[in-house]
XYZ file of C-alpha atoms in Angstrom:
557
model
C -37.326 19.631 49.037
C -36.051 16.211 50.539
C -32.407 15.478 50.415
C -30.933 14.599 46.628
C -28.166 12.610 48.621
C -26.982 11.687 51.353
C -25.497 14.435 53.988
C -27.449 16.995 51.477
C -30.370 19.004 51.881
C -32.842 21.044 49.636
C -33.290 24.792 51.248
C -35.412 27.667 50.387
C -33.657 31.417 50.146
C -35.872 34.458 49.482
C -33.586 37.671 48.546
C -34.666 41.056 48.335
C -33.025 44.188 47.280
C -34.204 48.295 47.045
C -31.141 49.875 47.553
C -28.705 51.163 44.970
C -28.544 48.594 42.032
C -30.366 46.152 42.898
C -30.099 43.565 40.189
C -26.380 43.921 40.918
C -27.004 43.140 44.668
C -29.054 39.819 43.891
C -26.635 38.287 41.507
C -23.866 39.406 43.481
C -24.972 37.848 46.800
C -26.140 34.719 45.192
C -22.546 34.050 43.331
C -20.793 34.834 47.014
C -23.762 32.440 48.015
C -21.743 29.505 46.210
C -18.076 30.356 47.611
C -18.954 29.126 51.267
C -15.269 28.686 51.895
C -14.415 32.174 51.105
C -17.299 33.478 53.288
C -17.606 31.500 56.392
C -15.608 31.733 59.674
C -12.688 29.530 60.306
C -14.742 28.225 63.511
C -18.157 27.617 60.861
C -15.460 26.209 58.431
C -14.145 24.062 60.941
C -17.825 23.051 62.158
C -18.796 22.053 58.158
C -15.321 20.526 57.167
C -13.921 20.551 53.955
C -16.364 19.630 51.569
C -19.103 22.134 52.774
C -21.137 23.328 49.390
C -24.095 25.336 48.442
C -24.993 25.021 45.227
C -27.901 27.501 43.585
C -29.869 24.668 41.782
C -33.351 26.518 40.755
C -34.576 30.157 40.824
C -37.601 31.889 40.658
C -38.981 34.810 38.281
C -37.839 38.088 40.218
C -40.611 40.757 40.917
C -40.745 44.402 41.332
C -43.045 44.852 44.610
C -44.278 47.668 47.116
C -42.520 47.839 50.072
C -44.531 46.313 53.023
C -44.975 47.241 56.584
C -42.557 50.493 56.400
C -43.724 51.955 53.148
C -42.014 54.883 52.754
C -38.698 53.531 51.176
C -37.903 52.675 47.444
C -39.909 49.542 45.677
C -38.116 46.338 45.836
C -37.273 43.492 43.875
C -37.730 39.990 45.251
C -36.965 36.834 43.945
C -36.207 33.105 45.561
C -33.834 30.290 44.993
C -33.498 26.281 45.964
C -29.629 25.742 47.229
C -28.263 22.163 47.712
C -26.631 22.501 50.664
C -24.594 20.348 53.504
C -24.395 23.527 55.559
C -25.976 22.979 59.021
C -28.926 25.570 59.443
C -27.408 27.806 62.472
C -23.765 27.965 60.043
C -26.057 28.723 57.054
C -28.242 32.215 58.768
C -24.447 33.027 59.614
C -23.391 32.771 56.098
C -26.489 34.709 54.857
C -25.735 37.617 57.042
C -22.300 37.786 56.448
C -23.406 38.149 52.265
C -25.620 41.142 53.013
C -22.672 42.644 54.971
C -20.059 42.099 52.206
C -23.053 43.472 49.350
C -23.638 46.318 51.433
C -26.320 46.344 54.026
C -25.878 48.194 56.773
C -27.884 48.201 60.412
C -31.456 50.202 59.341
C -35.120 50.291 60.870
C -36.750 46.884 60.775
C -38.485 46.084 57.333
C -36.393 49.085 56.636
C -34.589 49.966 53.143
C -31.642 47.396 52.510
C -29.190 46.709 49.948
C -29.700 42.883 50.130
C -32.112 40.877 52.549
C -31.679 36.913 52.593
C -33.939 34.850 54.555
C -34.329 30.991 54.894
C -38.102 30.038 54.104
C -36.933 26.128 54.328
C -34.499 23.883 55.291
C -35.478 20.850 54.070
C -39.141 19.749 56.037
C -37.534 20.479 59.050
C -39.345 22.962 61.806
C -36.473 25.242 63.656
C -36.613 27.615 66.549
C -33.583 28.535 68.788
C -35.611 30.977 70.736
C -36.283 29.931 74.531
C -40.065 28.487 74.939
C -40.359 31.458 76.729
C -39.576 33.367 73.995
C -41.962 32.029 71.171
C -45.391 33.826 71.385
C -43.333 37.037 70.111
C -41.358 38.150 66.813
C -39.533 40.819 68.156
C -36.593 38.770 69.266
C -35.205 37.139 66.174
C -31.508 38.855 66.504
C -29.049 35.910 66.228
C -32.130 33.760 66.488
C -33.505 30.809 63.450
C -37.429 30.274 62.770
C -37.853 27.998 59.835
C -39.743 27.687 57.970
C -39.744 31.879 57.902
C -42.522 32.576 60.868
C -44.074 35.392 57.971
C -44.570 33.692 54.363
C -48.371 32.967 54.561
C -48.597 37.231 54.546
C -45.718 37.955 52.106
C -46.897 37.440 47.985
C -43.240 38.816 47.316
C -42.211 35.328 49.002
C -45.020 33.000 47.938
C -45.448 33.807 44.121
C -41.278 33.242 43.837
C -41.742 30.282 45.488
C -44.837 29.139 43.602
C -42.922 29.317 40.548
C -40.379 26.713 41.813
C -42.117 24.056 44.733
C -45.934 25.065 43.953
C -46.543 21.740 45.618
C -44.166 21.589 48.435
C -46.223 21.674 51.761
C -45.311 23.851 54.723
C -44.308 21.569 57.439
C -46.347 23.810 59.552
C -49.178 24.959 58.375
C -49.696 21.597 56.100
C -50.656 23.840 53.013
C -48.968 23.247 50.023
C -47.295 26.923 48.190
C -50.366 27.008 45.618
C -52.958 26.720 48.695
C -51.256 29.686 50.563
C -50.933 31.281 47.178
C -54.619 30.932 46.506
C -55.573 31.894 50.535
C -53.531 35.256 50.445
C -55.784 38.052 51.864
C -55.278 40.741 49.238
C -52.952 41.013 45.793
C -49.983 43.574 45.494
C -51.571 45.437 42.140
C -48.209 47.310 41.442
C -46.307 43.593 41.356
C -44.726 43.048 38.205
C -42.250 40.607 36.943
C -38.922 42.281 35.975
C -36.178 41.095 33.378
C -32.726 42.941 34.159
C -30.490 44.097 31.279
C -26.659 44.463 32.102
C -24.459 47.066 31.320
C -21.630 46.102 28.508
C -18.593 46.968 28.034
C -17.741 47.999 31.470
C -17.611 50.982 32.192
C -13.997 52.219 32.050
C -13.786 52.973 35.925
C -15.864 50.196 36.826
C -13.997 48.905 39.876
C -14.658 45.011 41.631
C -13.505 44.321 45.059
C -14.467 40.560 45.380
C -11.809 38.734 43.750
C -13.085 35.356 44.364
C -16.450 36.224 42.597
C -16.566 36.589 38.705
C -17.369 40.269 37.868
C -20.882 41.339 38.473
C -22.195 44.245 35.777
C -23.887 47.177 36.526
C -27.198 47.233 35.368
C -28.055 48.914 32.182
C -32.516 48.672 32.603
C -35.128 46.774 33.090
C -38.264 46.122 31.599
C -41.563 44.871 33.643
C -44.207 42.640 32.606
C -47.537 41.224 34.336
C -48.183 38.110 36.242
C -50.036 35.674 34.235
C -51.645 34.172 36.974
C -53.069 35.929 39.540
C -57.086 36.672 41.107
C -57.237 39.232 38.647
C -55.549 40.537 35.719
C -52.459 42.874 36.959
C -51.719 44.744 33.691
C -50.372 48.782 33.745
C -52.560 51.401 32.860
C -50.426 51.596 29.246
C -49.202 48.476 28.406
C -45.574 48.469 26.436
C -44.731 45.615 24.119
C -41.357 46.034 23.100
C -39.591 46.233 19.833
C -37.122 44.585 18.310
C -35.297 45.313 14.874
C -33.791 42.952 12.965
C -30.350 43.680 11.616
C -28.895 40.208 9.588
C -25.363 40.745 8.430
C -25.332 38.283 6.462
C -25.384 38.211 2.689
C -28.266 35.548 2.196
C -30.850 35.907 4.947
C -34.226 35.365 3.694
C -36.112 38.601 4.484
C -32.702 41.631 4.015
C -29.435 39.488 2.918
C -26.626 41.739 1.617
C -28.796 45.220 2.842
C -27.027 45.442 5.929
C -23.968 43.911 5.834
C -21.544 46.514 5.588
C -20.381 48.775 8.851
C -22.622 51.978 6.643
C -25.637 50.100 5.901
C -25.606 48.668 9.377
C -25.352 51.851 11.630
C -27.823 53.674 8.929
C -30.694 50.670 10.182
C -29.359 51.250 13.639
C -30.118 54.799 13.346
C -33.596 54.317 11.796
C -33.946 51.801 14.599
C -33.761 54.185 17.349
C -35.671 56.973 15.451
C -38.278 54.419 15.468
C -38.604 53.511 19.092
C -36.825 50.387 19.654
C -36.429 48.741 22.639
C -33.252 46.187 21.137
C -31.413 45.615 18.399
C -30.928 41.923 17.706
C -27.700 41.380 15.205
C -27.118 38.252 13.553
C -24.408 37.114 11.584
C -25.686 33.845 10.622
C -28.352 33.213 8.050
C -30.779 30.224 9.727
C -32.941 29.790 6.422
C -33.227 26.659 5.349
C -30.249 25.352 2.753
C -27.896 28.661 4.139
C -24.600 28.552 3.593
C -22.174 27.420 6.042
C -20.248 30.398 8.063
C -17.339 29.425 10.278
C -17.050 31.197 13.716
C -14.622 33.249 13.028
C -16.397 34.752 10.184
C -19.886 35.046 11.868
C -17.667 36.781 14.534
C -16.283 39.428 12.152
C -19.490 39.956 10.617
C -20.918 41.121 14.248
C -18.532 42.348 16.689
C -17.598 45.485 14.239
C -20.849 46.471 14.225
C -21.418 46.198 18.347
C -17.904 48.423 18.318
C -19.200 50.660 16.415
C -22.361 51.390 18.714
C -20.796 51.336 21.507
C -17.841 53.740 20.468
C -19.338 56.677 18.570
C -17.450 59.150 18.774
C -18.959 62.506 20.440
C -17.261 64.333 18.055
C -18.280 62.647 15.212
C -20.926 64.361 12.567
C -23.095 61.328 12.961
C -22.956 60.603 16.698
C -26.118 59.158 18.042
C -26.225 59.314 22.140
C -28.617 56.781 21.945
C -26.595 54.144 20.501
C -24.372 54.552 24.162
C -27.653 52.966 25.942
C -29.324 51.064 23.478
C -29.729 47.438 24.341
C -28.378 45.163 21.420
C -29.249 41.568 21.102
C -27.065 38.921 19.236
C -28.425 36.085 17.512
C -26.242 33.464 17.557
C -25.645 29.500 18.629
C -22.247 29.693 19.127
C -21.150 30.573 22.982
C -17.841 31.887 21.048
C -19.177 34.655 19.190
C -22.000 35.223 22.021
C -18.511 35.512 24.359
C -16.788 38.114 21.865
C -20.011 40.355 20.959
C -20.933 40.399 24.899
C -16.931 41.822 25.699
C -18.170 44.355 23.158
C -21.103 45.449 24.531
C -24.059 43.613 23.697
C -27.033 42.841 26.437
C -28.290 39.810 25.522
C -28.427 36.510 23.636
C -30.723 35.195 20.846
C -30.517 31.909 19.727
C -32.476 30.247 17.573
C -31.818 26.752 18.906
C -31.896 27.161 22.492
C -28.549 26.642 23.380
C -28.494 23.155 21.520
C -26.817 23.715 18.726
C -27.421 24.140 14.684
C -27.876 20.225 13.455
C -30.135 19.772 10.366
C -31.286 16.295 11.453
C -34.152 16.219 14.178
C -34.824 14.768 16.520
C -30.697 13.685 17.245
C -29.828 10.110 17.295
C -26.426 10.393 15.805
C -23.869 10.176 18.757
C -21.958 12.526 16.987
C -24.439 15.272 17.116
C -25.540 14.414 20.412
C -22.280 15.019 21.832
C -22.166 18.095 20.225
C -25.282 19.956 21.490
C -24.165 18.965 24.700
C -21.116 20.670 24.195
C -23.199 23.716 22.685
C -25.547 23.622 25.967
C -22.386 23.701 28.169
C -20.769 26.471 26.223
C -23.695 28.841 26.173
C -25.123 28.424 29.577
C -21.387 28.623 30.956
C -21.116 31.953 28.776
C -24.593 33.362 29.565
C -23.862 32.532 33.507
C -20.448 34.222 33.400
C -21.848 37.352 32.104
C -25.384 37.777 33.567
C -27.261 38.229 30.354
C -30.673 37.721 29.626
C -31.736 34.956 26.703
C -34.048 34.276 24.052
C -34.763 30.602 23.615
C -36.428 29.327 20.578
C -38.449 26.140 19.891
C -36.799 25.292 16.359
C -36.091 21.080 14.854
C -33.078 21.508 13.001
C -33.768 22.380 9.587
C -36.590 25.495 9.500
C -38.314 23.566 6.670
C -38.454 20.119 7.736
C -39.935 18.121 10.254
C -43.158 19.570 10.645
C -45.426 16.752 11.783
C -46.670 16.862 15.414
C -48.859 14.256 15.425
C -47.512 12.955 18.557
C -48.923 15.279 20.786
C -52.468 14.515 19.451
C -54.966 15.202 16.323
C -56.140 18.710 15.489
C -56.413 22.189 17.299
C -53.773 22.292 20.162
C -51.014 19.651 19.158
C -48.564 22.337 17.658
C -48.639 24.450 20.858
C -47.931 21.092 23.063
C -45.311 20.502 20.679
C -43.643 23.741 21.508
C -44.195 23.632 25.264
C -43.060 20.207 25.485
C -40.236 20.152 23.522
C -38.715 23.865 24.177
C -39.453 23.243 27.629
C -37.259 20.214 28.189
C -34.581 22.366 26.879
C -35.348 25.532 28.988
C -35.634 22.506 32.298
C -31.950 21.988 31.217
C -30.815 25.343 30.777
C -32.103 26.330 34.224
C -31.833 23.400 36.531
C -28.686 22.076 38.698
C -25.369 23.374 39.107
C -24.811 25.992 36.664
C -28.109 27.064 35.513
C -29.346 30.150 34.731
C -31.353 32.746 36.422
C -35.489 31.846 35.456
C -35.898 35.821 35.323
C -33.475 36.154 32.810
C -35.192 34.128 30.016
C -37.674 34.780 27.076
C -39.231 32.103 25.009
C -39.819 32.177 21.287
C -42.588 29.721 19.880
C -40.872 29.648 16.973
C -43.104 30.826 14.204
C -41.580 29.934 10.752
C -39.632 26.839 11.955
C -40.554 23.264 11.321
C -44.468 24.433 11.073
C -47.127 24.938 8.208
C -49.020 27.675 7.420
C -52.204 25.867 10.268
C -49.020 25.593 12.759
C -47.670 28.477 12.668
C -51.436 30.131 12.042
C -52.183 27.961 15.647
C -48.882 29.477 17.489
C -50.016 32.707 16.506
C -53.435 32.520 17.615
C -53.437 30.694 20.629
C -50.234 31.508 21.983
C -50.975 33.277 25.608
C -51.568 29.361 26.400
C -48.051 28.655 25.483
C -46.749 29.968 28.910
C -50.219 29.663 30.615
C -50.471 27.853 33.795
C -51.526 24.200 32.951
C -51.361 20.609 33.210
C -49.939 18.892 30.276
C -50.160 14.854 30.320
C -50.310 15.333 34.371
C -47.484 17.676 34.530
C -47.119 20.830 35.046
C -46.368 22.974 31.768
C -42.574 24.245 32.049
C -42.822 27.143 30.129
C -45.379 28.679 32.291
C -45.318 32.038 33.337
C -42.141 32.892 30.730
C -42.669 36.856 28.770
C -42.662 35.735 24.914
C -40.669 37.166 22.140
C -42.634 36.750 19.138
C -41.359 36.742 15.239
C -43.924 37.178 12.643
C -41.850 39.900 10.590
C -42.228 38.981 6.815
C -42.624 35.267 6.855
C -42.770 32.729 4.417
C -46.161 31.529 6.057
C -47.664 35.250 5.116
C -46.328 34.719 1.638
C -48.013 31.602 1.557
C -51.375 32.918 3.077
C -51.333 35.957 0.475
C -50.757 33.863 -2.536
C -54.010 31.750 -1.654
C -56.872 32.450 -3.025
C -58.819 34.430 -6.027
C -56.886 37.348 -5.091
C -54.073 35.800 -4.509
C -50.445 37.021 -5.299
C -46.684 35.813 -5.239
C -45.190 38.315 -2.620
C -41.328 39.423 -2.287
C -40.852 39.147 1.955
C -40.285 43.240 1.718
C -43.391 43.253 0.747
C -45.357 42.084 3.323
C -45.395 44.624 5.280
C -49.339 44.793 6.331
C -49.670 41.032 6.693
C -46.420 41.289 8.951
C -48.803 44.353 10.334
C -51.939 41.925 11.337
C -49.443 39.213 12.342
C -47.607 42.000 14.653
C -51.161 43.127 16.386
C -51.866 39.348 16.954
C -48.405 39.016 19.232
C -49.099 41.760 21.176
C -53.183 40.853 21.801
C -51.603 37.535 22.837
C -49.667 39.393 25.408
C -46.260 39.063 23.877
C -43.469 41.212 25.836
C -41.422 41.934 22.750
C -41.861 42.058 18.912
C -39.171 41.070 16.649
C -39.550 43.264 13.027
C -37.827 44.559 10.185
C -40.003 47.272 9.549
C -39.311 49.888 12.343
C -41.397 52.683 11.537
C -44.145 51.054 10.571
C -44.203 48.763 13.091
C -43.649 51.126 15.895
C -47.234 52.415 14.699
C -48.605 49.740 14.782
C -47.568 48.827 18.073
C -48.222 52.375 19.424
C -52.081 51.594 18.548
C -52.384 47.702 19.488
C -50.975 48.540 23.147
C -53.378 51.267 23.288
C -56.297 49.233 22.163
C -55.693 46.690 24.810
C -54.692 48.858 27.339
């Protein structure tokens, strides 16, 4: 929280939202956040000069939370941020009010329902009150008035645990506490606070109209799904606990597991169908086999393998014999590396992004010393984050090393039990650190991490992942630091793996297997995930997985 350079300073935001759609409102206010020219007053303009910036540089998890004080209005969501700013503190709350006007908030009871609320927590270490002396054993008299830090955090979880996940050490000027010790001192625990992942709407809707011209187009919201708070006094789980599905649709003509089943437009929508009969929460579509030795597929090609398919979800035809009203809301995935076909299959209405190498780029050769390559997964990084920030998507990012069947040795993180899974948060997490931090980066509550079962790990690695992998995102120390992919909801992909093939063909009993036919190891593997507390599944095997997942939430329940 000290300045980064000179004339800048690090502050703290918290934004809240439970009026009309509220994801909407958050991302809205936080992109008019970074326009400062466009939103302040000539004379605050004047006051700042021409270089005045904000820049959103780090973001919290967002939370679904009871409303406090006056409870009878809607639940909201809160989440925080960490803005680079040279904006002088008074200029700043001016800014800030002016974004809730132009979102939508309009003059309501205190602590009342709002459409957007943004507050500064922090500016910097510095202690700020424009109230009179007279007027400082009282908060009834904030109107036009700055207290910072905000005179109310210590009592507000729906401000601490956002900030926790961002400055857990940072230490109130004030109360000389750092976040974790307020945190830890907090009278009582919200039970209904979840974390919340936002899914946006896509296409547009036809008579979706945007009155902010400055701003790149905010979507509507599509859903949302919830998930628990890892760490916390107690446990914070729902009464029925929902692990999400995802089927698996490769269009491809050589993926490992269903090459050349679904990759025309009839076999496709048939899966689709059976994929919604079943339950699913998302349909991930890839066009791009990522087995080891695949053949090469240029964009354009991966690009016509998937877009026709998204179409064709998105614009049944009501009058059609086979329309499916489901397929209008369904949330489709698309696994890809490339920001160009994540670009063209988001304009068509997919949800989200899946890719394999978290945003790096496909190179065989790990890890990259090649200049070459380097320059290229830089390129890949800027192309997806730049696509994925554009278009408000959520992301799946997957510990992979190039090749899925080489470089499996993680001997550098240690001997025995454990070195696999600091493997995977060490190494995903630096990438995830880039993703998210700086100018540019993405929401934190709009990514899901993938351990990566089946890449660049034996049958004990990916046997270890499996096992132990609620301490993948746990809350620890790793080599003095804390572990950066704490707190993140998991995707987890067990669905007919080579390593089952390998485990079933050991043994007395053992047997070659086809992967269609392992459909009860994927089964065990499938209950593991979801005792491990993974948010979403990824399977071929709809119907039977469904069941299985049906049970194993119930079970742990």
């Amino acid at each position: 929280m000290s300045a980064p350079s000179s004339g800048t300073l690090v502050a703290a935001l918290a934004l809240g939202s439970n009026l009309g759609d509220r994801f909407h409102n958050i991302e809205l206010a936080l992109r008019l956040l970074e326009l400062p020219k466009a939103n302040l007053s000539p004379e605050d303009l004047q006051q700042c000069g021409a270089d005045v910036y904000a820049t959103v540089v780090d973001t919290s998890f967002m939370y679904e939370t009871s409303p406090m004080y006056v409870t009878d209005q809607p639940s909201f969501i809160n989440c925080a941020c960490l803005i680079e700013t040279n904006i002088p503190p008074l200029v700043l709350l001016r800014l800030l009010k002016h974004i809730e006007t132009t979102v939508g908030r309009v003059p309501s009871v205190r602590n009342g329902p709002r459409a957007v609320d943004l507050d500064i927590v922090f500016y910097g270490t510095e202690v700020i009150d424009t109230r009179s002396p007279g007027d400082r054993n009282s908060l009834e008299n904030l109107l036009g008035e700055l207290v910072v830090p905000h005179p109310k955090v210590s009592e507000r979880e729906f401000v601490l645990r956002p900030l926790y996940d961002m400055i857990p050490d940072f230490v109130h000027p004030v109360f000389e506490k750092s976040i974790s010790e307020l945190v830890d001192a907090l009278p009582e625990e919200d039970p209904s606070m979840r974390r919340i992942l936002p899914f946006p709407r896509y296409p547009l809707p036809v008579d979706y109209s945007w009155t902010h011209p400055d701003v790149p187009i905010v979507p509507p919201t599509l859903t949302h799904w919830t998930y628990p708070i890892t760490k916390s006094k107690t446990p914070r789980y729902p009464t029925q606990r929902k692990t999400h599905l995802m089927s698996t649709l490769n269009a491809t003509p050589d993926s490992f597991s269903d090459g050349a089943v679904h990759n025309t437009l009839e076999t496709a929508m048939a899966y689709i169908h059976e994929s919604l009969d079943a339950g699913v929460s998302i349909i991930d579509i890839g066009g791009y086999s990522t087995r080891p030795g695949a053949v090469f597929v240029s964009t354009e090609e991966e690009t016509n393998r998937i877009v026709p398919i998204v179409t064709a979800i998105r614009g049944s035809d009501a009058s059609s014999l086979d329309f499916d009203a489901r397929s209008k809301e369904a949330l489709i995935s698309i696994d890809t590396f490339r920001w160009e076909v994540a670009r063209a299959s988001i304009l068509a209405g997919a949800n989200c992004i899946n890719d394999v190498y978290a945003f790096t780029g496909r190179e065989d050769v790990w890890p990259l010393v090649n200049a070459d390559s380097i320059q290229r997964s830089e390129e890949s990084m800027a192309g997806m984050k730049s696509v994925a920030r554009e278009f408000a998507v959520p992301v799946v990012l997957m510990h992979s090393r190039g090749d899925a069947g080489k470089n499996k040795d993680y001997s550098h993180y240690g001997a025995g039990p454990g070195a696999v899974i600091r493997g995977v948060q060490t190494e995903l997490g630096a990438k995830i650190e880039r993703v998210l931090k700086g100018k540019g980066g993405l929401r934190r509550w709009m990514v899901i991490v993938d351990p990566g079962i089946g890449f660049s790990k034996t049958v004990e690695g990916n046997l270890e992942v499996l096992r132990d992998g609620s301490t993948i995102v746990a809350d620890v120390q790793i080599d003095g630091k804390r572990n950066p992919l704490r707190g993140y909801p998991q995707l987890v992909g067990t669905s007919r793996k080579s390593f089952l093939g390998a485990i079933l063909a050991q043994g007395d009993r053992g047997r070659e297997t086809l992967p269609k036919e392992r459909v009860w190891a994927t089964a065990a593997a499938v209950v593991y995930a979801v005792q491990l507390g993974a948010l979403v599944v990824r399977v071929h095997d709809t119907r039977e997985m469904a069941d299985v997942v049906a049970v194993a939430d119930r079970l742990l329940s």
